[in-house]
Amino acid sequence: MSATATHDTETLATETLSGAEIVLRALKDQGVDVIFGYPGGAVLPIYDALFQQNAIRHILVRHEQAAVHAAEGYARSTGKVGVVLVTSGPGATNAVTGLVDALMDSIPVVCLTGQVPTHLIGNDAFQEADTTGITRPATKHNYLVRNVADVGRVVHEAFYVARSGRPGPVVIDLPKDILINKGRYNGMPEATHKSYRPATEPDPAAIRRAVAMMKGSKRPIVYAGGGVINAGPEASRLLAELVHLTGFPCTNTLMGLGAFPASDKQFLGMLGMHGTYEANLAMHGCDVMVNIGARFDDRVTGRLTAFSPNSLKIHADIDPSSINKNVRVDCPIIGDATKILRALIAAWKADETKPDTGAIAAWWRQIEQWRARDCLRFRQPTAADAIIKPQYAIQRLYDLASLTGKDTFITTEVGQHQMWAAQYWKFEKPNRWMTSGGLGTMGYGLPAGMGVQIAHPDALVIDIAGEASILMNIQEMSTLAQYRLPVKVFILNNEYMGMVRQWQELLHGGRYSESYSAALPDFVKLAESFHAVGLRATKVGELDDVIGEMLAVDRPVIADICVDQKENCFPMIPSGAAHNEMLLGPDDQAPKGSGGAGVTEEGMVLV
Amino acid sequence: MTDMTTRQAVMAVLVENEAGVLARVIGLFSGRGYNIESLTVAPVDETKNQSRITIVTTGTPMVIEQIKAQLDRLVPIHKVSDLTIEGPHIAREMALIKVAGTGDRRVEALRIADAFRARVVDATTESFIFEMTGSTDKLDAFINLMRPLGLVEVSRTGVAAIARGPRGI
Ligand SMILES: Cc1ncc(C[n+]2csc(CCOP(=O)(O)OP(=O)(O)O)c2C)c(N)n1
Ligand SMILES: [Mg+2]
């Protein structure tokens, strides 16, 4: 240090650090205790700084996509921001699927990507990719840091953006010279963000209008989504309070499962394409719909022109762009779900109008009739050597896992098994269910489960998987072994990309083009080669023992559950059909209504 | 039912003048399939480091409401205003119009330019460049009149717009 520098009071106040050290200081100040990453040339300075500190733990994944899903699992199960560190070029491009996944499901993630040194940017340098260009539509926001003096501020801003308003992924692209250069770290900034300040306080007039609609309703329904989970556990508590206070029925979206207790009498189950009969018909027939933190996704609405045609719609969302995007609503409320729910409860109590209890009781009688249809019924032959029905496997897993008394977290891959998990698992609390809803990313569940287990070391974490999906990030078994993460992979092995096969059966004349899972590995041996326990059940008589053993061992497990290959996931609203044109399972004895007529030419083009 | 008739909207967008902000706005329009009829951008406040983007677009009322909401949630965007519905506004664009010809056609071009208050900013014995400012319609009308008179090429700035009255965006 030169003599002049010691005279500089500013230098004395704040020492100079390398960009990489500033990154880690800022992460620590944000309360980060773990990051999921994979090294490479451009981020070596950060790995060097990581080596020399103890505050932040690094989990070495086996593929950058998995790092992002792990961070998502961590974030969804804790409510904190998940953090990812990857190198430039292929490290960054590998992370893109995870980023889009987090964007679609509103998961707060900060992803640090290495970049070639600033003077090489634009030169097609080794492992250069236009990361901010590629990830612009894949993130909520992204940054390319061009000056070491900006590093600290940008990291703090990225966390603010990732967690505020509607949460989402943020990329910080860090050129290698910026990580090496020395600069000052000024700590957490006090100033509010210059341009990004999402509104969280609901408009009292909108709350009053909503309550007036709710009080006047004869056939109400509460439709709650992932926004309630994102708002934190207090929002879920308030949701239950509101539903109990009003006596309204409540349904959850795929992303909202756990926001309302599944065992509650007022719960109608999940709605949407594979939702329950009662939830979808109640949505179709309601006169007032109270949407809290859901976005009228096409998996939920079915054919838009036929969606809940006679209802007044209240839509509470933190993102103004979700309002009137797909469905015109009558009473938008913009704000944080916790604050909105609290305000709705207070206004409901303050409003003297008596709700129409007679009409609502009649509505419940109608709902009970729909419920009596028992749309999730399936028939499991009881002979010990009978083939296992996938629904039964999940039910047994649920029953036996409940007996352990452990806090249980479920992740899934994508396909029929995912929908069966959503239908048959009873989520009582928020943050226990991680699934790729918006993007539908096969390969999500195993790494997400890894992130959950890191955050909750003593919890039971189960990835309910399909034999096809699991192969998309199977390399993460190695990460489980390295960190002794006892994640259980429960494969419903139907030897088909079952969801694809189901669509081909129902919509493409049973032409099973490329949907057979040929040449599968022996999952038991695969588990063993990854230092995990491998188990298999091929008939009903073996199922409980396999599940019992899986739950008993304190190690990673792959349980290969060979299930009925022909089973389809019902109820199903085919793409382009309306809620009241639902297909029910083969066991449903009652007349099917329009049944297969729900499949239209226009519906065929939809995914 | 939802209104399916389309209308034009002029959006004024105040943005932080930082790298990538224009790409974000354009990417939003292409990614979500919105129309851009014209887009202009320039810094307007050096001290606050802000630029202003003016976008002319068309869509159903629901789509235009979406465009505004989608722009508004981009992180570096300070303010979005749909000038078409928030009271009267002034919208102008500037064009440079090159017309080549001799004899009667040249005289006629100059006569029409005069009537439209287009200025001659360059002239040779066989060509003019006119500079003209006005509404998009007026520019279109003038350019159409120049077509048979030897129109060579046109360069237009796109629309700049601002609300009438004392208040700012
Ligand atoms: C990355 C990715 N590629 C393709 C798809 C399309 N897709 C959706 S479900 C599915 C089949 C999944 O098969 P499996 O994991 O065996 O689950 P199953 O439906 O049999 O339960 C496919 C290919 C997808 N969702 N994600
Ligand atoms: Mg399968």
XYZ file of C-alpha atoms in Angstrom, chain A:
607
model
C 0.000 0.000 0.000
C 1.466 3.368 -1.014
C 2.106 6.218 1.402
C -0.501 8.421 -0.264
C -3.147 5.766 0.177
C -2.726 5.662 3.941
C -3.489 9.382 4.036
C -6.714 8.748 2.228
C -9.356 8.529 4.948
C -11.812 6.796 2.618
C -9.395 3.957 2.012
C -9.038 3.517 5.718
C -12.776 3.402 6.184
C -13.377 0.729 3.580
C -10.634 -1.576 2.432
C -10.333 -2.514 -1.224
C -11.339 -6.014 -2.214
C -11.318 -7.981 -5.422
C -14.584 -8.130 -7.338
C -14.885 -11.792 -6.375
C -14.496 -10.953 -2.673
C -17.094 -8.205 -3.012
C -19.505 -10.728 -4.529
C -19.119 -13.028 -1.535
C -19.371 -10.195 0.995
C -22.579 -8.995 -0.619
C -24.002 -12.538 -0.681
C -23.185 -12.915 2.987
C -24.854 -9.592 3.784
C -27.928 -10.903 1.976
C -28.013 -13.822 4.391
C -26.925 -16.394 1.815
C -25.585 -19.562 3.407
C -25.502 -21.892 0.428
C -24.930 -21.609 -3.315
C -25.351 -24.259 -5.981
C -22.709 -24.144 -8.657
C -20.229 -25.574 -11.078
C -16.779 -24.064 -11.748
C -15.022 -23.003 -14.932
C -12.346 -20.603 -16.170
C -14.351 -17.403 -16.020
C -15.464 -17.859 -12.399
C -12.197 -19.156 -10.958
C -11.683 -15.934 -8.993
C -14.995 -16.535 -7.173
C -14.085 -20.174 -6.518
C -10.746 -18.998 -5.141
C -12.502 -16.555 -2.816
C -14.974 -19.271 -1.769
C -12.065 -21.499 -0.824
C -10.803 -18.862 1.584
C -13.977 -18.353 3.605
C -16.406 -20.386 5.663
C -19.616 -18.379 5.737
C -21.046 -19.698 2.485
C -21.347 -23.354 1.607
C -20.989 -24.396 -2.023
C -22.850 -27.412 -3.352
C -21.183 -28.843 -6.419
C -23.877 -30.075 -8.801
C -23.230 -32.223 -11.883
C -24.963 -30.036 -14.484
C -25.753 -26.319 -14.402
C -29.454 -26.857 -15.124
C -29.585 -28.860 -11.911
C -27.935 -26.000 -10.021
C -30.842 -23.746 -10.918
C -33.497 -26.344 -10.080
C -31.735 -27.015 -6.771
C -31.817 -23.294 -6.029
C -35.524 -23.296 -6.934
C -36.194 -26.178 -4.549
C -34.257 -24.359 -1.861
C -36.171 -21.140 -2.514
C -39.654 -22.682 -2.683
C -39.174 -24.657 0.490
C -37.704 -21.793 2.535
C -39.098 -18.574 1.058
C -35.526 -17.330 0.639
C -33.710 -16.433 -2.581
C -31.849 -19.377 -4.159
C -28.331 -18.682 -5.421
C -26.516 -20.200 -8.409
C -22.943 -19.813 -9.641
C -21.917 -20.987 -13.112
C -19.171 -20.271 -15.569
C -19.373 -18.398 -18.879
C -20.518 -19.838 -22.222
C -21.758 -23.425 -21.756
C -22.186 -22.938 -18.005
C -24.565 -20.086 -18.650
C -26.420 -21.727 -21.557
C -26.909 -24.910 -19.507
C -28.573 -22.803 -16.828
C -31.132 -21.290 -19.207
C -33.808 -24.002 -18.809
C -33.696 -23.571 -15.051
C -33.968 -19.818 -15.376
C -37.052 -20.017 -17.594
C -38.523 -22.560 -15.189
C -38.039 -20.109 -12.305
C -39.451 -17.279 -14.403
C -42.624 -19.180 -15.269
C -43.211 -20.275 -11.673
C -42.165 -16.956 -10.060
C -39.313 -18.398 -8.002
C -36.704 -15.976 -6.604
C -33.248 -17.001 -7.846
C -30.021 -15.041 -8.308
C -27.695 -16.634 -10.847
C -24.106 -15.443 -11.090
C -22.556 -16.221 -14.461
C -18.915 -15.807 -15.376
C -18.058 -13.889 -18.514
C -14.917 -13.403 -20.603
C -12.912 -10.305 -19.635
C -14.500 -7.036 -20.756
C -11.912 -6.358 -23.445
C -12.748 -9.680 -25.132
C -16.544 -9.276 -25.064
C -17.813 -9.399 -28.637
C -14.727 -11.158 -29.962
C -16.109 -14.701 -30.036
C -13.610 -15.458 -27.308
C -13.261 -18.956 -25.831
C -16.419 -19.812 -23.846
C -17.988 -16.490 -24.667
C -21.759 -16.331 -25.003
C -23.988 -13.276 -25.072
C -25.387 -14.255 -21.690
C -27.379 -11.102 -21.035
C -28.786 -11.339 -24.581
C -29.688 -15.014 -24.241
C -31.180 -14.672 -20.773
C -33.079 -11.414 -21.291
C -36.367 -13.194 -22.009
C -35.415 -15.980 -19.560
C -35.136 -13.768 -16.483
C -37.020 -11.116 -14.605
C -33.976 -8.912 -15.055
C -30.278 -9.246 -15.805
C -27.064 -7.274 -15.435
C -23.680 -7.179 -17.110
C -21.258 -5.627 -14.621
C -18.664 -3.501 -16.400
C -16.959 -1.857 -13.409
C -15.760 -3.344 -10.135
C -17.198 -0.332 -8.330
C -20.707 -1.550 -9.307
C -20.363 -5.151 -8.121
C -21.709 -4.728 -4.580
C -24.594 -2.498 -5.599
C -25.629 -4.815 -8.436
C -25.637 -7.915 -6.212
C -27.881 -6.188 -3.666
C -30.136 -4.833 -6.389
C -30.408 -8.309 -7.924
C -31.658 -9.771 -4.631
C -34.137 -6.943 -4.255
C -35.487 -7.506 -7.779
C -35.562 -11.313 -7.410
C -37.672 -11.241 -4.241
C -39.838 -8.127 -4.676
C -43.207 -7.932 -6.369
C -43.726 -11.077 -8.386
C -40.503 -12.985 -7.649
C -38.295 -14.337 -10.400
C -34.784 -15.194 -11.549
C -32.085 -12.539 -11.978
C -28.764 -13.056 -13.773
C -25.577 -11.143 -12.944
C -22.979 -11.558 -15.675
C -19.491 -10.985 -14.253
C -16.512 -10.569 -16.615
C -13.362 -12.167 -15.270
C -11.367 -8.917 -15.081
C -14.123 -7.378 -12.951
C -13.771 -10.302 -10.526
C -10.014 -9.737 -10.270
C -9.901 -5.917 -10.158
C -9.879 -4.220 -6.782
C -12.625 -1.939 -5.598
C -14.559 -0.871 -2.541
C -17.524 -2.583 -1.042
C -20.019 -0.175 0.457
C -22.355 -2.629 2.159
C -26.109 -2.739 1.779
C -27.487 0.316 -0.021
C -30.112 2.299 1.850
C -31.755 4.012 -1.103
C -34.877 2.501 -2.610
C -34.706 1.305 -6.184
C -34.857 4.095 -8.750
C -37.505 2.608 -10.992
C -38.703 -0.757 -9.625
C -41.095 -0.311 -6.725
C -44.030 -2.704 -7.094
C -47.177 -1.774 -5.186
C -48.004 -4.142 -2.311
C -50.789 -2.273 -0.443
C -54.206 -3.034 -1.900
C -56.580 -0.222 -2.792
C -59.225 -0.061 0.006
C -61.953 0.742 -2.534
C -61.145 -2.460 -4.445
C -61.297 -4.431 -1.188
C -64.729 -2.963 -0.380
C -66.031 -3.782 -3.854
C -64.693 -7.328 -3.591
C -66.353 -7.870 -0.225
C -69.657 -6.493 -1.553
C -69.498 -9.025 -4.399
C -68.616 -11.822 -1.994
C -71.428 -10.935 0.412
C -73.897 -10.906 -2.442
C -72.847 -14.271 -3.833
C -75.010 -17.370 -3.951
C -72.474 -19.722 -5.550
C -69.014 -18.479 -4.533
C -65.605 -20.110 -4.899
C -62.103 -19.207 -3.763
C -59.452 -20.106 -6.326
C -55.967 -19.727 -4.822
C -52.599 -20.150 -6.520
C -48.853 -19.991 -6.113
C -48.985 -16.297 -5.253
C -50.311 -17.252 -1.811
C -47.316 -19.541 -1.280
C -44.911 -16.872 -2.531
C -46.375 -14.329 -0.119
C -45.195 -16.483 2.816
C -46.857 -18.860 5.321
C -48.880 -16.066 6.923
C -50.791 -15.705 3.644
C -51.777 -19.380 3.777
C -52.951 -18.976 7.354
C -55.025 -15.954 6.350
C -56.439 -17.813 3.349
C -57.752 -20.534 5.662
C -59.147 -17.859 7.966
C -60.978 -16.164 5.097
C -62.358 -19.431 3.740
C -63.596 -20.476 7.184
C -65.026 -17.035 7.882
C -67.004 -16.956 4.652
C -67.910 -20.633 4.435
C -66.901 -20.605 0.760
C -65.480 -23.638 -1.045
C -61.800 -23.405 -1.947
C -59.756 -24.899 -4.774
C -56.001 -24.641 -5.426
C -53.984 -24.520 -8.597
C -51.095 -26.929 -9.155
C -48.712 -24.255 -7.857
C -50.993 -23.404 -4.966
C -51.242 -26.885 -3.404
C -50.566 -26.567 0.308
C -51.837 -22.994 0.478
C -55.058 -24.449 1.901
C -55.106 -27.688 3.943
C -56.132 -30.613 1.760
C -57.935 -32.335 4.652
C -60.235 -29.346 5.210
C -63.935 -29.994 4.472
C -64.063 -26.822 2.403
C -61.279 -27.955 0.068
C -62.401 -29.158 -3.353
C -58.980 -30.331 -4.486
C -56.931 -29.077 -7.399
C -58.643 -27.546 -10.410
C -57.672 -27.474 -14.059
C -56.815 -29.986 -16.758
C -56.385 -32.851 -14.273
C -58.294 -31.226 -11.439
C -61.231 -32.731 -9.609
C -64.740 -32.924 -10.979
C -66.106 -30.867 -8.101
C -63.468 -28.128 -8.356
C -63.891 -27.673 -12.092
C -67.679 -27.779 -12.065
C -67.780 -25.362 -9.151
C -65.525 -23.014 -11.113
C -67.798 -23.400 -14.131
C -71.004 -22.826 -12.210
C -69.994 -20.213 -9.650
C -71.446 -16.698 -9.542
C -68.531 -15.066 -7.718
C -64.933 -16.212 -8.137
C -62.295 -15.004 -5.698
C -58.901 -15.545 -7.339
C -56.005 -15.020 -4.934
C -52.558 -15.216 -6.503
C -53.405 -17.368 -9.509
C -53.067 -16.322 -13.123
C -55.873 -17.906 -15.163
C -53.366 -20.196 -16.830
C -54.643 -22.110 -19.879
C -54.254 -25.413 -17.928
C -56.781 -23.975 -15.504
C -59.248 -22.168 -17.721
C -59.660 -24.665 -20.550
C -61.451 -23.035 -23.487
C -61.505 -19.360 -22.580
C -64.833 -18.556 -24.198
C -66.492 -21.208 -22.031
C -64.607 -20.439 -18.819
C -66.884 -19.785 -15.844
C -69.339 -17.927 -18.046
C -71.697 -16.507 -15.415
C -69.429 -15.282 -12.663
C -68.212 -11.998 -11.316
C -64.468 -12.348 -11.035
C -62.282 -10.861 -8.323
C -58.571 -11.148 -9.078
C -55.923 -10.404 -6.460
C -52.394 -10.395 -7.858
C -49.119 -8.616 -7.159
C -48.407 -8.368 -10.889
C -50.643 -5.850 -12.683
C -49.835 -7.539 -16.008
C -51.632 -10.676 -14.790
C -54.872 -8.716 -14.562
C -57.080 -8.981 -17.657
C -54.383 -10.917 -19.517
C -56.428 -14.011 -20.376
C -59.687 -13.416 -18.589
C -61.552 -10.122 -18.139
C -62.143 -9.581 -14.454
C -64.667 -7.416 -12.654
C -62.666 -6.458 -9.585
C -58.882 -6.366 -9.808
C -56.935 -5.978 -6.558
C -53.232 -5.311 -6.945
C -50.986 -6.060 -4.009
C -49.327 -8.600 -1.779
C -51.518 -11.628 -1.003
C -50.920 -11.373 2.759
C -52.051 -7.763 2.839
C -54.991 -8.418 0.543
C -56.211 -11.387 2.574
C -55.866 -9.446 5.812
C -57.805 -6.549 4.296
C -60.523 -8.844 2.921
C -60.986 -10.479 6.326
C -61.229 -7.111 8.063
C -63.651 -5.728 5.470
C -65.807 -8.871 5.545
C -66.119 -8.512 9.309
C -66.780 -4.764 9.135
C -69.443 -5.087 6.423
C -72.886 -5.452 8.041
C -74.483 -7.203 5.065
C -75.509 -10.741 5.852
C -74.286 -13.320 3.348
C -76.990 -15.440 1.681
C -76.405 -18.502 3.857
C -79.419 -20.298 2.409
C -78.130 -20.002 -1.133
C -74.632 -20.974 -0.078
C -75.958 -24.059 1.715
C -77.764 -25.055 -1.486
C -74.518 -24.496 -3.400
C -72.719 -26.813 -1.000
C -75.402 -29.470 -1.549
C -74.741 -29.224 -5.270
C -70.986 -29.468 -4.650
C -71.499 -32.531 -2.455
C -73.330 -34.200 -5.335
C -70.365 -33.545 -7.590
C -68.038 -34.774 -4.880
C -70.052 -37.973 -4.558
C -69.022 -38.794 -8.103
C -65.651 -39.608 -6.472
C -63.711 -38.673 -9.581
C -60.345 -39.866 -8.257
C -61.632 -43.373 -7.676
C -59.514 -46.163 -9.131
C -59.575 -49.902 -8.738
C -56.529 -51.658 -7.301
C -56.807 -55.447 -7.594
C -55.879 -56.882 -4.231
C -54.195 -60.191 -5.168
C -50.594 -60.077 -3.947
C -49.238 -60.539 -7.450
C -51.561 -57.966 -9.029
C -50.024 -55.167 -11.034
C -49.576 -51.930 -9.084
C -51.800 -48.986 -10.014
C -49.747 -45.789 -9.945
C -52.430 -43.970 -7.943
C -52.304 -46.730 -5.324
C -48.523 -46.451 -5.104
C -48.835 -42.751 -4.272
C -51.590 -43.391 -1.759
C -49.497 -45.995 0.030
C -46.472 -43.727 -0.083
C -48.582 -40.970 1.467
C -49.953 -43.229 4.194
C -46.612 -44.734 5.123
C -44.730 -41.424 4.946
C -47.353 -39.858 7.235
C -46.626 -42.577 9.800
C -43.002 -41.469 10.033
C -44.187 -38.176 11.537
C -41.464 -36.413 9.572
C -41.920 -33.086 7.884
C -42.314 -34.253 4.278
C -41.478 -32.407 1.068
C -42.541 -33.687 -2.344
C -40.910 -32.778 -5.630
C -41.883 -34.196 -8.993
C -40.743 -34.604 -12.534
C -43.233 -33.934 -15.329
C -45.906 -36.257 -16.666
C -48.697 -38.470 -15.384
C -46.844 -39.208 -12.138
C -46.754 -35.457 -11.454
C -50.514 -35.140 -11.865
C -51.168 -38.231 -9.750
C -48.924 -36.814 -7.046
C -50.889 -33.554 -7.182
C -54.191 -35.449 -7.005
C -53.416 -38.038 -4.326
C -50.936 -36.353 -1.979
C -52.646 -34.352 0.761
C -50.705 -31.163 1.307
C -51.575 -29.571 4.608
C -48.973 -26.806 4.660
C -47.365 -24.444 2.155
C -43.787 -24.829 0.837
C -43.952 -28.644 0.934
C -44.671 -29.144 -2.770
C -42.204 -28.287 -5.557
C -43.176 -29.011 -9.120
C -42.464 -27.455 -12.470
C -45.824 -25.943 -13.327
C -45.425 -23.229 -15.931
C -42.592 -24.674 -17.988
C -43.239 -28.343 -17.227
C -39.563 -29.248 -17.143
C -38.759 -32.972 -17.084
C -35.662 -33.349 -14.934
C -36.799 -30.786 -12.356
C -37.626 -33.049 -9.442
C -34.331 -34.673 -8.511
C -32.243 -31.490 -8.369
C -35.115 -29.570 -6.763
C -35.303 -32.267 -4.092
C -31.569 -31.861 -3.580
C -32.050 -28.150 -2.883
C -34.910 -28.918 -0.484
C -32.852 -31.467 1.417
C -29.966 -28.999 1.769
C -32.380 -26.494 3.318
C -34.115 -29.111 5.497
C -31.517 -31.737 6.417
C -33.822 -33.655 8.759
C -36.889 -33.672 6.564
C -38.183 -36.464 4.370
C -37.734 -35.397 0.741
C -39.285 -37.512 -2.002
C -39.052 -36.981 -5.747
C -42.094 -38.641 -7.296
C -40.673 -39.396 -10.729
C -41.325 -41.017 -14.082
C -38.788 -43.370 -15.619
C -38.322 -41.027 -18.585
C -38.033 -37.738 -16.704
C -35.616 -39.046 -14.113
C -33.034 -39.740 -16.803
C -32.920 -36.050 -17.692
C -30.926 -35.104 -14.597
C -29.949 -38.535 -13.268
C -26.322 -37.389 -12.893
C -27.393 -35.579 -9.709
C -27.439 -38.933 -7.909
C -23.730 -38.282 -7.656
C -24.364 -34.976 -5.866
C -26.696 -36.772 -3.432
C -23.902 -39.215 -2.671
C -21.254 -36.546 -2.211
C -23.287 -34.528 0.290
C -25.059 -37.539 1.845
C -28.467 -36.159 0.952
C -31.031 -38.884 1.652
C -33.464 -37.837 -1.111
C -35.849 -40.632 -2.108
C -36.526 -41.054 -5.808
C -39.837 -42.848 -6.191
C -40.175 -43.824 -9.836
C -43.615 -44.727 -11.152
C -42.148 -46.815 -13.924
C -44.746 -47.356 -16.644
C -42.102 -47.827 -19.358
C -43.754 -45.038 -21.286
C -43.624 -41.323 -21.486
C -47.027 -41.863 -20.017
C -48.443 -38.405 -20.513
C -47.374 -38.453 -24.157
C -48.812 -41.945 -24.547
C -52.089 -40.789 -22.989
C -52.447 -37.919 -25.471
C -51.584 -40.261 -28.327
C -54.246 -42.683 -27.130
C -56.916 -40.011 -26.728
C -56.064 -37.623 -29.546
C -53.901 -39.439 -32.105
C -55.653 -42.751 -32.688
C -53.412 -44.793 -30.419
C -50.358 -44.291 -32.618
C -47.663 -44.434 -29.931
C -45.005 -42.608 -31.866
C -41.672 -42.583 -30.001
C -43.259 -42.604 -26.552
C -42.040 -46.026 -25.406
C -39.161 -45.896 -22.912
C -36.971 -48.485 -24.607
C -33.606 -49.695 -23.324
C -34.171 -48.430 -19.798
C -31.360 -48.882 -17.303
C -31.767 -51.265 -14.405
C -32.660 -48.611 -11.835
C -31.596 -50.784 -8.909
C -28.109 -51.231 -10.301
C -28.060 -47.602 -11.351
C -28.773 -46.569 -7.764
C -26.052 -48.846 -6.466
C -23.485 -47.497 -8.892
C -24.287 -44.018 -7.546
C -23.716 -45.236 -3.945
C -27.473 -45.173 -3.282
C -29.914 -47.893 -2.306
C -31.846 -49.474 -5.153
C -35.247 -51.093 -4.554
C -37.912 -52.523 -6.825
C -41.577 -53.495 -6.541
C -43.273 -55.286 -9.425
C -46.485 -56.379 -7.739
C -48.841 -55.091 -5.100
C -47.629 -57.533 -2.485
C -44.163 -55.966 -2.579
C -45.171 -52.333 -2.483
C -45.444 -51.662 1.257
C -42.172 -53.395 2.019
C -40.327 -51.404 -0.596
C -41.812 -48.129 0.621
C -41.091 -49.087 4.226
C -37.480 -49.866 3.432
C -37.099 -46.678 1.414
C -38.378 -44.599 4.311
C -36.264 -46.441 6.843
C -32.839 -45.962 5.286
C -30.995 -42.746 5.914
C -29.449 -42.708 2.447
C -30.459 -41.714 -1.043
C -32.779 -44.303 -2.559
C -34.159 -45.068 -5.971
C -37.347 -47.105 -5.679
C -38.346 -48.526 -9.053
C -42.087 -49.053 -8.786
C -43.239 -50.971 -11.857
C -46.812 -49.834 -12.432
C -49.651 -50.493 -14.855
C -48.447 -49.230 -18.239
C -51.934 -48.572 -19.570
C -53.183 -46.340 -16.809
C -54.387 -42.881 -17.819
C -54.668 -39.792 -15.693
C -58.277 -38.708 -15.104
C -60.235 -36.524 -14.801
C -58.984 -34.742 -17.874
C -60.167 -31.638 -19.618
C -58.713 -32.015 -23.106
C -57.009 -28.895 -24.498
C -59.577 -26.550 -25.921
C -62.489 -28.083 -24.022
C -64.538 -26.447 -21.304
C -64.642 -27.372 -17.626
C -67.989 -29.101 -18.018
C -66.635 -31.233 -20.888
C -64.352 -33.231 -18.648
C -63.318 -36.820 -19.404
C -63.689 -39.144 -16.449
C -61.987 -42.456 -15.812
C -63.161 -45.810 -17.187
C -64.561 -46.709 -13.765
C -67.004 -43.847 -13.817
C -70.420 -45.491 -14.163
C -72.507 -42.369 -14.460
C -73.365 -41.006 -17.910
C -70.404 -39.142 -19.338
C -72.167 -36.018 -20.579
C -70.529 -34.776 -23.748
C -67.490 -36.960 -22.973
C -65.150 -37.266 -25.928
C -67.012 -34.503 -27.716
C -64.776 -32.168 -25.724
C -61.948 -32.862 -28.152
C -62.270 -30.341 -30.945
C -60.168 -29.541 -33.995
C -59.137 -26.246 -32.428
C -58.237 -28.098 -29.257
C -55.908 -30.401 -31.193
C -53.489 -27.582 -31.960
C -53.161 -26.672 -28.317
C -50.536 -28.298 -26.139
